[in-house]
mmCIF file of C-alpha atoms and ligand atoms in Angstrom:
data_model
loop_
_atom_site.group_PDB
_atom_site.id
_atom_site.type_symbol
_atom_site.label_atom_id
_atom_site.label_comp_id
_atom_site.label_asym_id
_atom_site.label_seq_id
_atom_site.Cartn_x
_atom_site.Cartn_y
_atom_site.Cartn_z
ATOM 1 C CA MET A 1 -3.388 79.495 6.745
ATOM 2 C CA LYS A 2 0.224 79.491 5.314
ATOM 3 C CA GLN A 3 1.217 79.019 8.954
ATOM 4 C CA MET A 4 -1.111 76.442 9.763
ATOM 5 C CA ARG A 5 -0.315 74.612 6.946
ATOM 6 C CA GLU A 6 3.422 74.667 8.202
ATOM 7 C CA ARG A 7 2.419 73.721 11.376
ATOM 8 C CA CYS A 8 0.591 70.994 10.555
ATOM 9 C CA TRP A 9 2.827 69.164 8.057
ATOM 10 C CA PRO A 10 5.413 67.775 10.883
ATOM 11 C CA PHE A 11 2.367 66.995 12.759
ATOM 12 C CA ARG A 12 0.953 65.239 9.436
ATOM 13 C CA ALA A 13 3.925 63.651 8.743
ATOM 14 C CA VAL A 14 4.098 62.011 12.123
ATOM 15 C CA CYS A 15 0.464 60.656 11.651
ATOM 16 C CA ILE A 16 1.067 59.508 8.238
ATOM 17 C CA GLY A 17 4.332 57.920 9.455
ATOM 18 C CA MET A 18 2.392 56.371 12.206
ATOM 19 C CA ILE A 19 -0.405 55.098 10.183
ATOM 20 C CA CYS A 20 2.519 53.565 7.909
ATOM 21 C CA VAL A 21 4.205 52.004 10.698
ATOM 22 C CA LEU A 22 1.112 50.669 12.396
ATOM 23 C CA GLY A 23 -0.536 49.805 9.056
ATOM 24 C CA GLY A 24 2.382 48.082 8.017
ATOM 25 C CA PHE A 25 2.577 45.912 11.483
ATOM 26 C CA ALA A 26 -1.365 45.472 11.142
ATOM 27 C CA PHE A 27 -0.936 44.319 7.383
ATOM 28 C CA ALA A 28 2.092 41.698 8.326
ATOM 29 C CA GLY A 29 0.107 40.333 11.340
ATOM 30 C CA GLY A 30 -2.989 40.357 9.113
ATOM 31 C CA GLU A 31 -0.944 38.380 6.292
ATOM 32 C CA ARG A 32 -0.010 36.043 8.955
ATOM 33 C CA GLN A 33 -3.504 35.501 10.163
ATOM 34 C CA LYS A 34 -5.834 36.042 7.133
ATOM 35 C CA VAL A 35 -3.503 33.923 4.873
ATOM 36 C CA PRO A 36 -2.425 31.245 7.472
ATOM 37 C CA VAL A 37 1.287 29.880 7.224
ATOM 38 C CA ASP A 38 -0.349 26.419 7.017
ATOM 39 C CA ARG A 39 -2.609 27.243 4.055
ATOM 40 C CA ALA A 40 0.333 28.891 2.386
ATOM 41 C CA ALA A 41 2.526 25.875 3.148
ATOM 42 C CA THR A 42 -0.308 23.174 2.182
ATOM 43 C CA THR A 43 0.964 19.878 1.049
ATOM 44 C CA ALA A 44 -1.426 18.296 -1.165
ATOM 45 C CA ILE A 45 -1.406 14.328 -1.476
ATOM 46 C CA ALA A 46 -4.092 12.273 -3.572
ATOM 47 C CA VAL A 47 -4.094 8.509 -2.660
ATOM 48 C CA PHE A 48 -5.180 6.812 -5.638
ATOM 49 C CA ILE A 49 -6.548 3.405 -5.005
ATOM 50 C CA PRO A 50 -6.599 1.012 -7.951
ATOM 51 C CA GLY A 51 -9.616 -0.589 -6.887
ATOM 52 C CA VAL A 52 -11.482 -0.398 -4.098
ATOM 53 C CA MET A 53 -10.558 -0.574 -0.701
ATOM 54 C CA SER A 54 -13.147 -2.893 0.703
ATOM 55 C CA GLY A 55 -11.755 -6.195 0.595
ATOM 56 C CA SER A 56 -8.423 -5.352 -0.277
ATOM 57 C CA PRO A 57 -6.441 -4.407 2.938
ATOM 58 C CA ILE A 58 -3.299 -3.677 0.661
ATOM 59 C CA TYR A 59 -5.171 -0.431 -0.256
ATOM 60 C CA ASP A 60 -6.551 -0.275 2.898
ATOM 61 C CA MET A 61 -3.466 -0.264 4.584
ATOM 62 C CA LEU A 62 -1.913 2.165 1.941
ATOM 63 C CA ALA A 63 -4.306 5.107 2.940
ATOM 64 C CA ALA A 64 -3.877 4.621 6.615
ATOM 65 C CA GLY A 65 -0.373 5.019 6.344
ATOM 66 C CA VAL A 66 -0.230 7.875 4.508
ATOM 67 C CA ARG A 67 -3.206 9.582 6.763
ATOM 68 C CA GLN A 68 -0.932 8.967 9.516
ATOM 69 C CA ALA A 69 2.273 10.732 8.234
ATOM 70 C CA ALA A 70 -0.149 13.304 7.207
ATOM 71 C CA ALA A 71 -1.648 13.752 10.872
ATOM 72 C CA GLU A 72 2.090 14.155 12.036
ATOM 73 C CA LYS A 73 2.393 17.636 9.973
ATOM 74 C CA SER A 74 0.385 20.586 9.791
ATOM 75 C CA GLY A 75 -0.445 21.948 6.493
ATOM 76 C CA VAL A 76 -0.839 18.965 4.790
ATOM 77 C CA GLU A 77 -3.668 17.231 3.124
ATOM 78 C CA VAL A 78 -4.388 14.124 1.806
ATOM 79 C CA THR A 79 -7.547 13.069 -0.764
ATOM 80 C CA VAL A 80 -8.253 9.442 -1.147
ATOM 81 C CA ILE A 81 -9.910 8.318 -4.380
ATOM 82 C CA GLU A 82 -11.060 5.212 -5.392
ATOM 83 C CA GLY A 83 -10.153 4.369 -8.913
ATOM 84 C CA GLY A 84 -12.480 1.122 -9.141
ATOM 85 C CA PHE A 85 -12.432 -2.115 -11.064
ATOM 86 C CA ASN A 86 -12.095 -0.989 -14.659
ATOM 87 C CA GLN A 87 -8.543 -0.858 -15.369
ATOM 88 C CA ALA A 88 -8.931 1.199 -18.614
ATOM 89 C CA GLU A 89 -10.040 4.210 -16.215
ATOM 90 C CA TRP A 90 -7.019 4.412 -14.076
ATOM 91 C CA GLU A 91 -4.795 6.319 -16.537
ATOM 92 C CA PRO A 92 -6.736 9.021 -17.702
ATOM 93 C CA ARG A 93 -8.074 9.257 -13.884
ATOM 94 C CA ILE A 94 -4.566 9.795 -12.832
ATOM 95 C CA THR A 95 -3.822 11.906 -15.825
ATOM 96 C CA THR A 96 -6.645 14.116 -14.849
ATOM 97 C CA LEU A 97 -5.252 14.579 -11.137
ATOM 98 C CA ALA A 98 -1.701 15.387 -12.774
ATOM 99 C CA ALA A 99 -3.311 17.691 -14.990
ATOM 100 C CA SER A 100 -5.008 19.724 -12.253
ATOM 101 C CA GLY A 101 -1.896 20.600 -10.878
ATOM 102 C CA GLN A 102 -3.370 20.327 -7.416
ATOM 103 C CA TYR A 103 -1.106 17.489 -5.918
ATOM 104 C CA ASP A 104 2.237 17.938 -5.054
ATOM 105 C CA LEU A 105 2.390 13.778 -4.479
ATOM 106 C CA ILE A 106 0.115 10.806 -5.873
ATOM 107 C CA VAL A 107 0.859 7.864 -4.244
ATOM 108 C CA SER A 108 -0.837 4.507 -5.352
ATOM 109 C CA SER A 109 -0.001 0.787 -5.180
ATOM 110 C CA ASN A 110 0.237 -2.141 -7.528
ATOM 111 C CA PRO A 111 2.587 -3.476 -10.197
ATOM 112 C CA SER A 112 0.858 -1.813 -13.051
ATOM 113 C CA LEU A 113 1.164 1.403 -11.420
ATOM 114 C CA PRO A 114 4.539 2.338 -12.546
ATOM 115 C CA ALA A 115 3.727 2.025 -16.340
ATOM 116 C CA ILE A 116 0.770 4.296 -15.710
ATOM 117 C CA ALA A 117 2.761 6.975 -13.985
ATOM 118 C CA SER A 118 5.630 6.947 -16.165
ATOM 119 C CA ALA A 119 3.018 7.852 -19.263
ATOM 120 C CA VAL A 120 1.782 10.263 -17.351
ATOM 121 C CA SER A 121 4.932 11.763 -16.176
ATOM 122 C CA ALA A 122 5.681 11.988 -19.563
ATOM 123 C CA LYS A 123 2.989 14.387 -20.096
ATOM 124 C CA PHE A 124 3.129 16.270 -16.824
ATOM 125 C CA PRO A 125 6.645 16.027 -15.809
ATOM 126 C CA GLN A 126 6.132 17.996 -12.420
ATOM 127 C CA GLN A 127 3.993 15.476 -11.532
ATOM 128 C CA GLN A 128 5.654 13.048 -8.489
ATOM 129 C CA PHE A 129 4.751 10.030 -7.514
ATOM 130 C CA LEU A 130 4.833 7.908 -4.515
ATOM 131 C CA LEU A 131 4.646 3.974 -5.804
ATOM 132 C CA LEU A 132 4.401 0.856 -3.536
ATOM 133 C CA ASP A 133 4.165 -2.347 -4.279
ATOM 134 C CA GLY A 134 5.642 -1.989 -7.775
ATOM 135 C CA GLU A 135 9.063 -1.283 -9.397
ATOM 136 C CA LEU A 136 10.471 1.486 -11.752
ATOM 137 C CA ALA A 137 13.765 2.914 -11.354
ATOM 138 C CA GLY A 138 15.194 5.801 -13.132
ATOM 139 C CA ASN A 139 12.140 8.492 -13.458
ATOM 140 C CA PRO A 140 13.456 11.486 -11.369
ATOM 141 C CA ARG A 141 9.801 12.446 -10.345
ATOM 142 C CA ILE A 142 8.937 8.658 -9.481
ATOM 143 C CA TYR A 143 9.871 6.499 -6.293
ATOM 144 C CA THR A 144 8.776 2.980 -5.894
ATOM 145 C CA MET A 145 9.199 0.165 -3.369
ATOM 146 C CA ARG A 146 8.000 -3.231 -3.880
ATOM 147 C CA TYR A 147 8.257 -6.066 -1.371
ATOM 148 C CA ASN A 148 9.693 -9.538 -1.543
ATOM 149 C CA GLN A 149 6.457 -11.520 -2.512
ATOM 150 C CA ARG A 150 8.863 -14.704 -3.321
ATOM 151 C CA GLU A 151 9.478 -14.700 0.807
ATOM 152 C CA GLN A 152 5.817 -13.615 1.252
ATOM 153 C CA ALA A 153 4.392 -16.664 -1.020
ATOM 154 C CA TYR A 154 7.396 -19.181 0.489
ATOM 155 C CA MET A 155 6.221 -19.041 3.780
ATOM 156 C CA ALA A 156 2.590 -19.208 2.615
ATOM 157 C CA GLY A 157 3.410 -22.360 0.401
ATOM 158 C CA HIS A 158 5.473 -23.847 3.561
ATOM 159 C CA ILE A 159 2.695 -23.453 6.101
ATOM 160 C CA ALA A 160 0.112 -24.982 3.282
ATOM 161 C CA ALA A 161 2.222 -27.997 2.877
ATOM 162 C CA LEU A 162 2.773 -28.671 6.655
ATOM 163 C CA VAL A 163 -1.483 -28.208 7.125
ATOM 164 C CA ALA A 164 -2.251 -30.637 4.044
ATOM 165 C CA GLN A 165 0.473 -33.249 5.332
ATOM 166 C CA ASP A 166 0.645 -36.256 3.045
ATOM 167 C CA THR A 167 -1.512 -34.680 0.107
ATOM 168 C CA PRO A 168 0.502 -33.504 -2.468
ATOM 169 C CA ARG A 169 -1.697 -31.106 -3.651
ATOM 170 C CA ILE A 170 -2.527 -27.033 -2.617
ATOM 171 C CA GLY A 171 -4.593 -24.446 -4.051
ATOM 172 C CA LEU A 172 -3.905 -20.936 -5.086
ATOM 173 C CA VAL A 173 -6.916 -18.894 -6.084
ATOM 174 C CA ALA A 174 -5.668 -15.258 -7.698
ATOM 175 C CA GLY A 175 -7.477 -12.193 -8.923
ATOM 176 C CA GLN A 176 -5.963 -11.988 -12.068
ATOM 177 C CA GLU A 177 -2.849 -13.101 -13.615
ATOM 178 C CA TYR A 178 -0.015 -10.368 -13.644
ATOM 179 C CA PRO A 179 4.034 -10.492 -14.221
ATOM 180 C CA ALA A 180 4.695 -10.582 -9.952
ATOM 181 C CA MET A 181 1.725 -13.506 -9.800
ATOM 182 C CA ASN A 182 3.020 -15.804 -12.382
ATOM 183 C CA GLY A 183 6.788 -14.945 -12.350
ATOM 184 C CA VAL A 184 7.102 -14.793 -8.409
ATOM 185 C CA ILE A 185 4.129 -15.359 -6.223
ATOM 186 C CA LEU A 186 3.178 -18.296 -7.683
ATOM 187 C CA PRO A 187 6.595 -20.118 -8.313
ATOM 188 C CA GLY A 188 7.402 -18.600 -4.731
ATOM 189 C CA TYR A 189 4.291 -20.548 -3.253
ATOM 190 C CA LEU A 190 5.436 -23.724 -4.840
ATOM 191 C CA ALA A 191 9.111 -23.656 -3.888
ATOM 192 C CA GLY A 192 7.912 -23.165 -0.098
ATOM 193 C CA ALA A 193 5.647 -26.041 -0.308
ATOM 194 C CA ARG A 194 8.227 -28.219 -2.017
ATOM 195 C CA GLU A 195 10.540 -27.449 0.981
ATOM 196 C CA VAL A 196 8.076 -29.722 2.805
ATOM 197 C CA ASN A 197 6.838 -31.927 0.217
ATOM 198 C CA PRO A 198 8.850 -32.224 -2.931
ATOM 199 C CA ASP A 199 6.360 -33.897 -4.647
ATOM 200 C CA MET A 200 3.475 -31.146 -3.807
ATOM 201 C CA THR A 201 1.696 -29.454 -7.257
ATOM 202 C CA VAL A 202 -0.165 -25.926 -7.383
ATOM 203 C CA ASP A 203 -3.744 -25.567 -8.653
ATOM 204 C CA PHE A 204 -3.742 -22.464 -9.794
ATOM 205 C CA ARG A 205 -7.153 -20.762 -10.637
ATOM 206 C CA VAL A 206 -7.859 -17.021 -11.702
ATOM 207 C CA VAL A 207 -11.381 -15.482 -10.664
ATOM 208 C CA GLY A 208 -10.785 -12.703 -13.025
ATOM 209 C CA ASN A 209 -11.372 -9.613 -11.044
ATOM 210 C CA TRP A 210 -10.778 -8.709 -7.354
ATOM 211 C CA PHE A 211 -14.754 -8.938 -6.435
ATOM 212 C CA ASP A 212 -16.616 -11.533 -7.445
ATOM 213 C CA ALA A 213 -16.924 -13.895 -4.254
ATOM 214 C CA GLY A 214 -19.382 -16.142 -6.134
ATOM 215 C CA LYS A 215 -16.452 -17.235 -8.368
ATOM 216 C CA GLY A 216 -14.062 -17.389 -5.819
ATOM 217 C CA ALA A 217 -16.157 -19.629 -3.767
ATOM 218 C CA GLU A 218 -17.191 -21.876 -7.077
ATOM 219 C CA LEU A 219 -13.304 -21.984 -7.852
ATOM 220 C CA ALA A 220 -12.480 -23.023 -4.206
ATOM 221 C CA ALA A 221 -15.055 -25.608 -4.348
ATOM 222 C CA ALA A 222 -13.421 -27.260 -7.246
ATOM 223 C CA MET A 223 -10.077 -27.527 -5.974
ATOM 224 C CA ILE A 224 -11.463 -28.618 -2.838
ATOM 225 C CA ARG A 225 -13.084 -31.382 -4.963
ATOM 226 C CA ASP A 226 -10.147 -32.189 -7.282
ATOM 227 C CA GLY A 227 -7.707 -32.694 -3.972
ATOM 228 C CA ALA A 228 -6.609 -29.342 -2.848
ATOM 229 C CA GLY A 229 -7.389 -29.171 0.874
ATOM 230 C CA VAL A 230 -5.546 -25.945 1.660
ATOM 231 C CA ILE A 231 -5.789 -23.042 -0.161
ATOM 232 C CA LEU A 232 -4.110 -19.299 -0.582
ATOM 233 C CA CYS A 233 -6.454 -16.752 -1.699
ATOM 234 C CA ILE A 234 -5.079 -13.644 -3.247
ATOM 235 C CA ALA A 235 -8.229 -12.019 -5.169
ATOM 236 C CA GLY A 236 -9.406 -9.245 -2.809
ATOM 237 C CA GLY A 237 -13.123 -9.246 -2.045
ATOM 238 C CA ALA A 238 -13.550 -12.607 -3.867
ATOM 239 C CA ASN A 239 -11.586 -14.403 -1.086
ATOM 240 C CA GLU A 240 -14.586 -14.150 0.906
ATOM 241 C CA GLY A 241 -16.034 -16.857 -1.093
ATOM 242 C CA VAL A 242 -12.935 -18.981 -0.751
ATOM 243 C CA VAL A 243 -13.156 -18.839 2.622
ATOM 244 C CA GLN A 244 -16.686 -19.752 2.923
ATOM 245 C CA ALA A 245 -16.442 -22.515 0.537
ATOM 246 C CA ALA A 246 -13.590 -23.966 2.576
ATOM 247 C CA ALA A 247 -15.479 -23.684 5.460
ATOM 248 C CA GLU A 248 -18.136 -25.727 4.084
ATOM 249 C CA ALA A 249 -16.105 -28.644 3.082
ATOM 250 C CA GLY A 250 -13.889 -28.364 6.105
ATOM 251 C CA ALA A 251 -10.912 -27.341 4.021
ATOM 252 C CA LYS A 252 -8.491 -24.920 5.093
ATOM 253 C CA VAL A 253 -7.179 -21.376 3.935
ATOM 254 C CA VAL A 254 -4.129 -19.213 3.903
ATOM 255 C CA TRP A 255 -4.300 -15.545 4.262
ATOM 256 C CA PHE A 256 -1.991 -12.891 2.543
ATOM 257 C CA ASP A 257 -1.124 -9.621 3.388
ATOM 258 C CA ILE A 258 -2.986 -9.155 6.812
ATOM 259 C CA ASN A 259 -3.621 -11.655 9.747
ATOM 260 C CA GLY A 260 -6.795 -13.169 8.216
ATOM 261 C CA TYR A 261 -6.921 -15.752 11.393
ATOM 262 C CA GLY A 262 -9.539 -13.823 12.805
ATOM 263 C CA ILE A 263 -11.831 -13.663 9.701
ATOM 264 C CA ARG A 264 -12.642 -17.801 9.981
ATOM 265 C CA PRO A 265 -10.739 -19.273 13.256
ATOM 266 C CA GLY A 266 -10.034 -22.826 12.442
ATOM 267 C CA THR A 267 -10.330 -22.440 8.544
ATOM 268 C CA VAL A 268 -7.612 -19.689 8.158
ATOM 269 C CA VAL A 269 -4.357 -21.671 9.342
ATOM 270 C CA GLY A 270 -1.778 -19.061 8.061
ATOM 271 C CA SER A 271 -1.026 -15.487 7.458
ATOM 272 C CA SER A 272 1.846 -14.302 5.169
ATOM 273 C CA ILE A 273 1.658 -10.455 5.705
ATOM 274 C CA LEU A 274 3.080 -7.278 4.356
ATOM 275 C CA HIS A 275 3.722 -4.152 6.245
ATOM 276 C CA GLN A 276 2.396 -1.748 3.710
ATOM 277 C CA ASP A 277 0.896 0.883 6.254
ATOM 278 C CA LYS A 278 4.331 0.883 7.719
ATOM 279 C CA ALA A 279 5.805 1.623 4.338
ATOM 280 C CA ALA A 280 3.192 3.925 3.316
ATOM 281 C CA TYR A 281 3.599 6.165 6.645
ATOM 282 C CA GLU A 282 7.539 6.009 6.184
ATOM 283 C CA LYS A 283 7.843 7.266 2.673
ATOM 284 C CA THR A 284 5.321 9.643 3.038
ATOM 285 C CA LYS A 285 7.185 11.165 5.966
ATOM 286 C CA ALA A 286 10.213 11.099 3.781
ATOM 287 C CA PHE A 287 8.739 13.043 1.051
ATOM 288 C CA LEU A 288 7.214 15.644 3.894
ATOM 289 C CA GLU A 289 10.732 16.268 4.925
ATOM 290 C CA GLY A 290 12.292 16.445 1.599
ATOM 291 C CA ARG A 291 14.189 13.185 1.514
ATOM 292 C CA LEU A 292 12.384 10.313 -0.808
ATOM 293 C CA PRO A 293 15.025 9.449 -2.799
ATOM 294 C CA PHE A 294 12.991 9.852 -6.341
ATOM 295 C CA GLY A 295 14.150 7.953 -8.931
ATOM 296 C CA GLN A 296 15.145 5.171 -6.948
ATOM 297 C CA ALA A 297 13.200 1.369 -6.989
ATOM 298 C CA ASP A 298 13.613 -0.123 -3.173
ATOM 299 C CA ILE A 299 12.325 -3.896 -2.713
ATOM 300 C CA ALA A 300 11.827 -4.660 0.933
ATOM 301 C CA GLY A 301 11.501 -8.238 2.611
ATOM 302 C CA VAL A 302 11.567 -10.539 5.906
ATOM 303 C CA ALA A 303 15.077 -9.509 7.250
ATOM 304 C CA ALA A 304 14.057 -5.307 6.540
ATOM 305 C CA GLY A 305 10.798 -6.158 8.655
ATOM 306 C CA TYR A 306 8.485 -5.115 5.711
ATOM 307 C CA VAL A 307 7.005 -8.974 4.842
ATOM 308 C CA ASP A 308 6.058 -11.532 7.437
ATOM 309 C CA PHE A 309 3.954 -14.564 9.016
ATOM 310 C CA VAL A 310 2.280 -14.244 11.891
ATOM 311 C CA GLU A 311 2.701 -16.932 14.364
ATOM 312 C CA ASP A 312 1.797 -14.832 17.508
ATOM 313 C CA ASP A 313 -1.903 -15.360 17.397
ATOM 314 C CA PRO A 314 -4.514 -17.478 19.328
ATOM 315 C CA ASP A 315 -6.279 -18.536 16.647
ATOM 316 C CA TYR A 316 -3.134 -19.951 14.862
ATOM 317 C CA ARG A 317 -1.749 -21.886 17.778
ATOM 318 C CA ALA A 318 -5.202 -23.440 18.280
ATOM 319 C CA SER A 319 -5.569 -24.568 14.282
ATOM 320 C CA VAL A 320 -2.506 -25.677 13.719
ATOM 321 C CA SER A 321 -0.471 -28.513 15.569
ATOM 322 C CA PRO A 322 2.514 -27.595 17.458
ATOM 323 C CA GLY A 323 4.995 -29.998 15.378
ATOM 324 C CA ALA A 324 3.715 -27.789 12.152
ATOM 325 C CA ARG A 325 4.201 -24.485 14.245
ATOM 326 C CA GLU A 326 7.731 -25.224 14.767
ATOM 327 C CA LYS A 327 8.686 -26.038 11.285
ATOM 328 C CA GLN A 328 7.076 -23.001 10.125
ATOM 329 C CA ALA A 329 9.058 -20.796 12.995
ATOM 330 C CA ALA A 330 12.177 -22.297 11.655
ATOM 331 C CA LEU A 331 11.730 -21.159 8.618
ATOM 332 C CA THR A 332 10.375 -17.137 9.138
ATOM 333 C CA ALA A 333 13.568 -17.206 11.900
ATOM 334 C CA ARG A 334 16.230 -18.054 9.058
ATOM 335 C CA LEU A 335 14.188 -15.378 6.945
ATOM 336 C CA ARG A 336 14.185 -12.701 9.523
ATOM 337 C CA SER A 337 17.966 -13.193 10.488
ATOM 338 C CA GLY A 338 18.669 -13.110 6.750
ATOM 339 C CA ALA A 339 20.349 -16.686 7.085
ATOM 340 C CA LEU A 340 17.697 -17.923 4.346
ATOM 341 C CA ASP A 341 17.932 -16.081 0.974
ATOM 342 C CA LEU A 342 15.407 -16.415 -1.856
ATOM 343 C CA GLY A 343 16.375 -13.958 -4.106
ATOM 344 C CA GLU A 344 13.882 -11.457 -5.110
HETATM 345 N N1 RBF B 401 -4.874 -6.662 -4.984
HETATM 346 C C1 RBF B 401 -5.780 -6.802 -4.421
HETATM 347 O O1 RBF B 401 -5.748 -6.989 -2.864
HETATM 348 N N2 RBF B 401 -6.932 -5.884 -4.460
HETATM 349 C C2 RBF B 401 -7.124 -5.537 -5.759
HETATM 350 O O2 RBF B 401 -8.279 -4.651 -6.175
HETATM 351 C C3 RBF B 401 -6.094 -5.557 -5.982
HETATM 352 N N3 RBF B 401 -5.738 -5.297 -7.808
HETATM 353 C C4 RBF B 401 -4.724 -5.304 -8.768
HETATM 354 C C5 RBF B 401 -5.063 -4.632 -10.279
HETATM 355 C C6 RBF B 401 -3.809 -5.345 -10.904
HETATM 356 C C7 RBF B 401 -3.833 -4.392 -12.276
HETATM 357 C C8 RBF B 401 -2.282 -5.771 -10.364
HETATM 358 C C9 RBF B 401 -1.106 -6.160 -11.146
HETATM 359 C C10 RBF B 401 -2.718 -6.566 -9.077
HETATM 360 C C11 RBF B 401 -4.100 -6.010 -8.149
HETATM 361 N N4 RBF B 401 -3.788 -6.752 -6.883
HETATM 362 C C12 RBF B 401 -4.836 -6.464 -6.133
HETATM 363 C C13 RBF B 401 -2.887 -7.294 -6.198
HETATM 364 C C14 RBF B 401 -1.635 -6.709 -5.397
HETATM 365 O O3 RBF B 401 -0.825 -5.848 -6.199
HETATM 366 C C15 RBF B 401 -1.142 -7.897 -4.589
HETATM 367 O O4 RBF B 401 -0.124 -8.476 -5.783
HETATM 368 C C16 RBF B 401 -1.689 -8.523 -3.817
HETATM 369 O O5 RBF B 401 -2.685 -8.135 -3.132
HETATM 370 C C17 RBF B 401 -0.678 -9.230 -2.784
HETATM 371 O O6 RBF B 401 0.235 -8.732 -2.039
#
């Protein structure tokens, strides 16, 4: 018996050794398969839409850009959350996202977000934010990039005045008042129009929300009656009402953020755009590669390629005279080359 045991020990030792070695390989291999590296390395991104995507291309572009960057890397999950129109709910909802600890990055966009993100950051200092169309420098967990909307609005005002010809009044319908609207967009729009006609005035009216197309139509119709034949609309879903009222009255509309000529050919005579999809893609990609400069606040305009005016559209050529298009092209060329600096 003893002999047998003695004989068996080396055999047993070899067996145990083999089991250990094989088991080790199996475990290592199994670990790689059962807990995929992808899952272990998953990066979770929440895109918080402060409003709804329908009718607001600035938000559509945000989600599209983040998704594109995520699709190029394995192990990145994107969750898009529509925050709705009740602005009082945005901070508690973002607080809940941060408190969950589930998201490596929260992405959002509009000028009210930096203040909300700072408040959330004070409670959950680990949470990182990428915010577009807003500005805040100095928080080591928040990166922001806003657009030069003075340039964007200036180009809109310039085309509006060219189309208005001798009429010294153009309109602007906004979803709500906010510092970027009252302090940058409205003055930029007026300044661009005054480059064409120094006597120009702007009829500025506010819907009070970002969805009421009926109110948008009512305001536009009133403006047209009061003598504004060209209207810039920056009112989300309410833009639909503005374009409808303008089409019915034979007035014209200038679009903001995306190419809007196709929305109502012949009525939409200008499109001053943002490349928010490009910005969202590039900044998300930078985050995924560990090179998003948190704490920094960037501003990008026409010369940097994030703001532009769409000239190469057949509906634009069909609805605006060659003379007016030539003058508009001269303006956009000066902005693209950096020869014209309007400030921020
Ligand atoms: N723009 C939209 O197109 N849709 C919106 O729902 C919307 N909501 C906004 C809410 C707040 C509190 C603020 C400050 C701005 C909002 N904007 C919205 C305007 C947006 O930030 C931007 O100024 C315009 O889209 C013009 O580029």
